[in-house]
PDB file of C-alpha atoms in Angstrom:
ATOM      1  CA  MET A   1       0.039  -0.075  -0.143  1.00 56.00           C
ATOM      2  CA  THR A   2       1.011   3.526  -0.813  1.00 61.00           C
ATOM      3  CA  HIS A   3       1.028   6.059   1.898  1.00 60.00           C
ATOM      4  CA  MET A   4      -0.276   9.379   1.147  1.00 62.00           C
ATOM      5  CA  ASN A   5       0.796  12.586   2.704  1.00 61.00           C
ATOM      6  CA  THR A   6      -2.499  14.187   3.950  1.00 63.00           C
ATOM      7  CA  ARG A   7      -0.544  17.130   5.555  1.00 63.00           C
ATOM      8  CA  LYS A   8      -2.483  20.411   4.869  1.00 63.00           C
ATOM      9  CA  ILE A   9      -0.253  22.655   2.654  1.00 61.00           C
ATOM     10  CA  SER A  10      -0.497  26.338   3.039  1.00 61.00           C
ATOM     11  CA  HIS A  11       1.346  28.624   0.725  1.00 64.00           C
ATOM     12  CA  ILE A  12      -0.417  31.947   2.064  1.00 60.00           C
ATOM     13  CA  ARG A  13       2.249  34.445   2.672  1.00 63.00           C
ATOM     14  CA  PRO A  14       1.346  37.000   5.401  1.00 62.00           C
ATOM     15  CA  ALA A  15       1.397  39.876   2.831  1.00 63.00           C
ATOM     16  CA  GLU A  16      -1.544  38.179   0.873  1.00 68.00           C
ATOM     17  CA  ARG A  17      -3.956  37.656   4.024  1.00 71.00           C
ATOM     18  CA  GLY A  18      -6.291  40.484   3.132  1.00 82.00           C
ATOM     19  CA  GLN A  19      -6.377  40.218  -0.546  1.00 85.00           C
ATOM     20  CA  SER A  20      -9.735  38.667  -0.830  1.00 86.00           C
ATOM     21  CA  LEU A  21     -11.326  40.969   1.416  1.00 88.00           C
ATOM     22  CA  VAL A  22     -10.044  43.944  -0.781  1.00 89.00           C
ATOM     23  CA  GLU A  23     -11.261  42.303  -3.961  1.00 89.00           C
ATOM     24  CA  MET A  24     -14.577  41.578  -2.452  1.00 91.00           C
ATOM     25  CA  SER A  25     -15.097  45.190  -1.481  1.00 92.00           C
ATOM     26  CA  LEU A  26     -13.979  46.566  -4.919  1.00 92.00           C
ATOM     27  CA  MET A  27     -16.301  44.324  -6.596  1.00 95.00           C
ATOM     28  CA  LEU A  28     -19.139  45.003  -4.055  1.00 95.00           C
ATOM     29  CA  VAL A  29     -19.099  48.739  -4.912  1.00 92.00           C
ATOM     30  CA  ILE A  30     -19.470  47.860  -8.795  1.00 93.00           C
ATOM     31  CA  LEU A  31     -22.208  45.358  -8.209  1.00 95.00           C
ATOM     32  CA  LEU A  32     -24.198  47.571  -5.891  1.00 93.00           C
ATOM     33  CA  THR A  33     -23.775  50.438  -8.460  1.00 90.00           C
ATOM     34  CA  ILE A  34     -25.232  48.120 -11.270  1.00 92.00           C
ATOM     35  CA  LEU A  35     -28.139  46.829  -8.924  1.00 93.00           C
ATOM     36  CA  SER A  36     -29.083  50.596  -7.997  1.00 91.00           C
ATOM     37  CA  GLY A  37     -29.288  51.186 -11.894  1.00 89.00           C
ATOM     38  CA  VAL A  38     -31.388  48.214 -12.759  1.00 91.00           C
ATOM     39  CA  LEU A  39     -33.740  49.202  -9.687  1.00 92.00           C
ATOM     40  CA  ASP A  40     -33.944  52.686 -11.327  1.00 90.00           C
ATOM     41  CA  LEU A  41     -34.663  51.135 -14.537  1.00 90.00           C
ATOM     42  CA  GLY A  42     -37.356  49.026 -13.263  1.00 92.00           C
ATOM     43  CA  ARG A  43     -38.944  51.912 -11.416  1.00 91.00           C
ATOM     44  CA  GLY A  44     -38.807  53.960 -14.567  1.00 91.00           C
ATOM     45  CA  PHE A  45     -40.556  51.129 -16.804  1.00 93.00           C
ATOM     46  CA  PHE A  46     -43.033  50.841 -14.025  1.00 92.00           C
ATOM     47  CA  SER A  47     -43.673  54.680 -14.145  1.00 92.00           C
ATOM     48  CA  TYR A  48     -44.029  54.841 -17.807  1.00 94.00           C
ATOM     49  CA  ILE A  49     -46.644  52.112 -17.870  1.00 94.00           C
ATOM     50  CA  ALA A  50     -48.536  53.737 -15.447  1.00 93.00           C
ATOM     51  CA  ILE A  51     -48.469  56.914 -17.292  1.00 95.00           C
ATOM     52  CA  GLN A  52     -49.745  55.096 -20.408  1.00 96.00           C
ATOM     53  CA  ASN A  53     -52.591  53.800 -18.275  1.00 96.00           C
ATOM     54  CA  ALA A  54     -53.245  57.353 -16.875  1.00 95.00           C
ATOM     55  CA  ALA A  55     -53.589  58.799 -20.389  1.00 97.00           C
ATOM     56  CA  GLY A  56     -55.720  55.893 -21.604  1.00 96.00           C
ATOM     57  CA  GLU A  57     -58.054  56.392 -18.520  1.00 96.00           C
ATOM     58  CA  GLY A  58     -58.142  60.369 -19.142  1.00 96.00           C
ATOM     59  CA  ALA A  59     -59.064  59.701 -22.813  1.00 96.00           C
ATOM     60  CA  LEU A  60     -61.622  57.176 -22.110  1.00 95.00           C
ATOM     61  CA  TYR A  61     -63.274  59.638 -19.415  1.00 95.00           C
ATOM     62  CA  ALA A  62     -62.812  62.393 -22.058  1.00 94.00           C
ATOM     63  CA  ALA A  63     -64.727  60.545 -24.456  1.00 94.00           C
ATOM     64  CA  ILE A  64     -67.557  60.173 -22.222  1.00 92.00           C
ATOM     65  CA  ASN A  65     -67.437  63.596 -20.575  1.00 90.00           C
ATOM     66  CA  PRO A  66     -65.582  66.123 -22.842  1.00 91.00           C
ATOM     67  CA  ARG A  67     -66.920  69.166 -21.299  1.00 89.00           C
ATOM     68  CA  CYS A  68     -64.713  68.679 -18.129  1.00 89.00           C
ATOM     69  CA  PRO A  69     -60.987  68.583 -18.916  1.00 91.00           C
ATOM     70  CA  HIS A  70     -59.991  70.165 -15.383  1.00 91.00           C
ATOM     71  CA  ALA A  71     -61.871  70.980 -12.340  1.00 89.00           C
ATOM     72  CA  ASP A  72     -61.723  74.905 -13.130  1.00 88.00           C
ATOM     73  CA  SER A  73     -62.803  74.632 -16.684  1.00 82.00           C
ATOM     74  CA  ALA A  74     -66.518  73.797 -16.106  1.00 76.00           C
ATOM     75  CA  PRO A  75     -69.058  75.283 -18.750  1.00 82.00           C
ATOM     76  CA  ALA A  76     -72.280  76.741 -17.336  1.00 79.00           C
ATOM     77  CA  GLY A  77     -74.537  74.134 -15.752  1.00 81.00           C
ATOM     78  CA  PHE A  78     -71.723  71.219 -15.560  1.00 84.00           C
ATOM     79  CA  ASP A  79     -70.200  69.897 -12.463  1.00 88.00           C
ATOM     80  CA  CYS A  80     -66.555  69.361 -13.172  1.00 88.00           C
ATOM     81  CA  SER A  81     -65.472  69.132  -9.739  1.00 90.00           C
ATOM     82  CA  ASN A  82     -63.107  66.437  -8.629  1.00 90.00           C
ATOM     83  CA  PRO A  83     -63.740  63.441  -9.488  1.00 91.00           C
ATOM     84  CA  ASN A  84     -65.847  64.636 -12.453  1.00 90.00           C
ATOM     85  CA  ASN A  85     -62.929  65.790 -14.617  1.00 92.00           C
ATOM     86  CA  VAL A  86     -60.195  64.258 -16.937  1.00 94.00           C
ATOM     87  CA  ASP A  87     -57.254  65.692 -14.909  1.00 94.00           C
ATOM     88  CA  TYR A  88     -58.321  64.116 -11.975  1.00 94.00           C
ATOM     89  CA  ARG A  89     -59.219  60.733 -13.434  1.00 94.00           C
ATOM     90  CA  ALA A  90     -55.658  60.633 -15.033  1.00 95.00           C
ATOM     91  CA  LYS A  91     -53.595  61.425 -12.026  1.00 93.00           C
ATOM     92  CA  ASN A  92     -55.602  59.161  -9.860  1.00 92.00           C
ATOM     93  CA  GLU A  93     -55.189  56.070 -12.110  1.00 90.00           C
ATOM     94  CA  SER A  94     -52.237  54.822 -10.094  1.00 81.00           C
ATOM     95  CA  PRO A  95     -52.768  53.534  -6.755  1.00 75.00           C
ATOM     96  CA  SER A  96     -52.048  56.042  -4.116  1.00 73.00           C
ATOM     97  CA  GLY A  97     -48.654  55.811  -2.202  1.00 71.00           C
ATOM     98  CA  GLY A  98     -47.149  53.846  -5.181  1.00 77.00           C
ATOM     99  CA  LEU A  99     -44.185  54.724  -7.254  1.00 84.00           C
ATOM    100  CA  VAL A 100     -45.888  57.300  -9.289  1.00 90.00           C
ATOM    101  CA  ASP A 101     -46.542  60.850  -7.715  1.00 90.00           C
ATOM    102  CA  PRO A 102     -49.522  62.609  -9.261  1.00 91.00           C
ATOM    103  CA  ALA A 103     -48.075  65.986  -8.293  1.00 90.00           C
ATOM    104  CA  GLN A 104     -45.406  65.447 -10.990  1.00 91.00           C
ATOM    105  CA  MET A 105     -47.929  64.692 -13.786  1.00 94.00           C
ATOM    106  CA  SER A 106     -49.427  67.401 -16.049  1.00 95.00           C
ATOM    107  CA  VAL A 107     -52.490  66.351 -18.129  1.00 96.00           C
ATOM    108  CA  GLN A 108     -53.574  68.254 -21.173  1.00 96.00           C
ATOM    109  CA  VAL A 109     -56.688  67.726 -23.377  1.00 95.00           C
ATOM    110  CA  PHE A 110     -56.830  68.529 -27.031  1.00 96.00           C
ATOM    111  CA  TYR A 111     -60.063  68.492 -28.896  1.00 94.00           C
ATOM    112  CA  ALA A 112     -60.623  67.952 -32.606  1.00 90.00           C
ATOM    113  CA  ASP A 113     -59.700  71.445 -33.774  1.00 89.00           C
ATOM    114  CA  GLY A 114     -56.247  71.214 -31.981  1.00 88.00           C
ATOM    115  CA  THR A 115     -56.893  73.352 -29.202  1.00 88.00           C
ATOM    116  CA  SER A 116     -57.451  72.558 -25.572  1.00 87.00           C
ATOM    117  CA  GLU A 117     -60.524  74.853 -25.238  1.00 85.00           C
ATOM    118  CA  TYR A 118     -64.046  73.366 -24.968  1.00 84.00           C
ATOM    119  CA  SER A 119     -66.658  74.577 -27.344  1.00 84.00           C
ATOM    120  CA  ALA A 120     -69.792  72.887 -28.580  1.00 82.00           C
ATOM    121  CA  ASP A 121     -68.384  72.821 -32.056  1.00 84.00           C
ATOM    122  CA  ASN A 122     -65.254  70.639 -31.238  1.00 84.00           C
ATOM    123  CA  THR A 123     -67.024  68.095 -29.253  1.00 85.00           C
ATOM    124  CA  LEU A 124     -69.339  66.698 -31.650  1.00 88.00           C
ATOM    125  CA  GLU A 125     -69.957  62.826 -31.328  1.00 90.00           C
ATOM    126  CA  GLY A 126     -67.227  60.884 -33.226  1.00 91.00           C
ATOM    127  CA  ASN A 127     -64.824  63.797 -33.040  1.00 93.00           C
ATOM    128  CA  PRO A 128     -61.338  62.649 -31.600  1.00 95.00           C
ATOM    129  CA  ILE A 129     -60.213  63.821 -28.235  1.00 95.00           C
ATOM    130  CA  GLU A 130     -56.501  63.425 -27.116  1.00 97.00           C
ATOM    131  CA  VAL A 131     -55.253  63.245 -23.646  1.00 97.00           C
ATOM    132  CA  LYS A 132     -51.502  63.860 -22.983  1.00 97.00           C
ATOM    133  CA  VAL A 133     -49.766  63.117 -19.770  1.00 97.00           C
ATOM    134  CA  GLN A 134     -46.297  64.027 -18.935  1.00 97.00           C
ATOM    135  CA  TYR A 135     -44.430  62.756 -16.031  1.00 95.00           C
ATOM    136  CA  ARG A 136     -41.148  63.839 -14.362  1.00 93.00           C
ATOM    137  CA  PHE A 137     -39.333  60.762 -13.232  1.00 92.00           C
ATOM    138  CA  ARG A 138     -36.707  61.271 -10.789  1.00 90.00           C
ATOM    139  CA  LEU A 139     -33.774  58.863 -10.690  1.00 88.00           C
ATOM    140  CA  ILE A 140     -32.502  58.047  -7.222  1.00 87.00           C
ATOM    141  CA  GLY A 141     -29.472  55.986  -8.118  1.00 82.00           C
ATOM    142  CA  PRO A 142     -25.892  57.000  -8.789  1.00 82.00           C
ATOM    143  CA  PHE A 143     -26.631  57.714 -12.476  1.00 79.00           C
ATOM    144  CA  SER A 144     -28.966  60.594 -11.652  1.00 80.00           C
ATOM    145  CA  PRO A 145     -26.138  63.220 -12.017  1.00 83.00           C
ATOM    146  CA  ILE A 146     -25.878  62.070 -15.808  1.00 82.00           C
ATOM    147  CA  LEU A 147     -29.153  63.655 -16.615  1.00 80.00           C
ATOM    148  CA  PRO A 148     -30.296  67.269 -16.007  1.00 83.00           C
ATOM    149  CA  ASN A 149     -31.835  67.757 -12.702  1.00 85.00           C
ATOM    150  CA  GLY A 150     -31.562  63.876 -12.364  1.00 84.00           C
ATOM    151  CA  GLU A 151     -34.949  63.496 -14.051  1.00 89.00           C
ATOM    152  CA  LEU A 152     -36.414  62.016 -17.182  1.00 91.00           C
ATOM    153  CA  VAL A 153     -39.567  63.192 -18.565  1.00 94.00           C
ATOM    154  CA  PHE A 154     -42.155  60.605 -19.790  1.00 95.00           C
ATOM    155  CA  THR A 155     -44.857  61.301 -22.285  1.00 97.00           C
ATOM    156  CA  ALA A 156     -48.008  59.326 -23.157  1.00 97.00           C
ATOM    157  CA  THR A 157     -50.793  60.278 -25.428  1.00 97.00           C
ATOM    158  CA  ALA A 158     -54.019  58.462 -25.911  1.00 97.00           C
ATOM    159  CA  VAL A 159     -56.983  59.291 -28.255  1.00 97.00           C
ATOM    160  CA  GLN A 160     -60.634  58.250 -28.248  1.00 96.00           C
ATOM    161  CA  ASN A 161     -63.669  59.344 -30.083  1.00 95.00           C
ATOM    162  CA  ILE A 162     -66.327  61.222 -28.405  1.00 93.00           C
ATOM    163  CA  LEU A 163     -69.101  58.883 -27.526  1.00 91.00           C
ATOM    164  CA  ASP A 164     -72.732  59.639 -27.430  1.00 70.00           C
ATOM    165  CA  LEU A 165     -72.871  62.991 -26.286  1.00 66.00           C
ATOM    166  CA  LYS A 166     -76.227  64.409 -24.511  1.00 65.00           C
ATOM    167  CA  PRO A 167     -77.281  67.865 -25.983  1.00 58.00           C
ATOM    168  CA  ASP A 168     -76.281  70.855 -23.903  1.00 54.00           C
TER     169      ASP A 168
END
């Protein structure tokens, strides 16, 4: 029988004892930077989808009730207070307390003639009505200094045709 030497061989010199710790700490910085960038990318994607949903909800409500684009723009005889307006419906499409801040949204409504002012002539049944939602998305990761103010502006547009409109 052959006798094998089972003695533990250790060739680590005293100067190399902290090398693994230093390598790990350097790689950890790089990995955490990449991870925070991926998290910002995920938040941005979620916000963009939420803005698209907000524009769609606003356009659908505008097709049903084209007289009330904003709470302060009610024609005589119509109640456009919250929640009876496009602006409120679009901004509150996303769940409250989520990743999308309604205060960072702006909602614009455009009628068939290209203006944003309501008139009986531009709200005929079948005419298109467009809702444009802009959202200022703030990055929180280490890549935010790359962009002006650390923000991206997302824009979503949805168009619907005005539905069976009751006469004024």
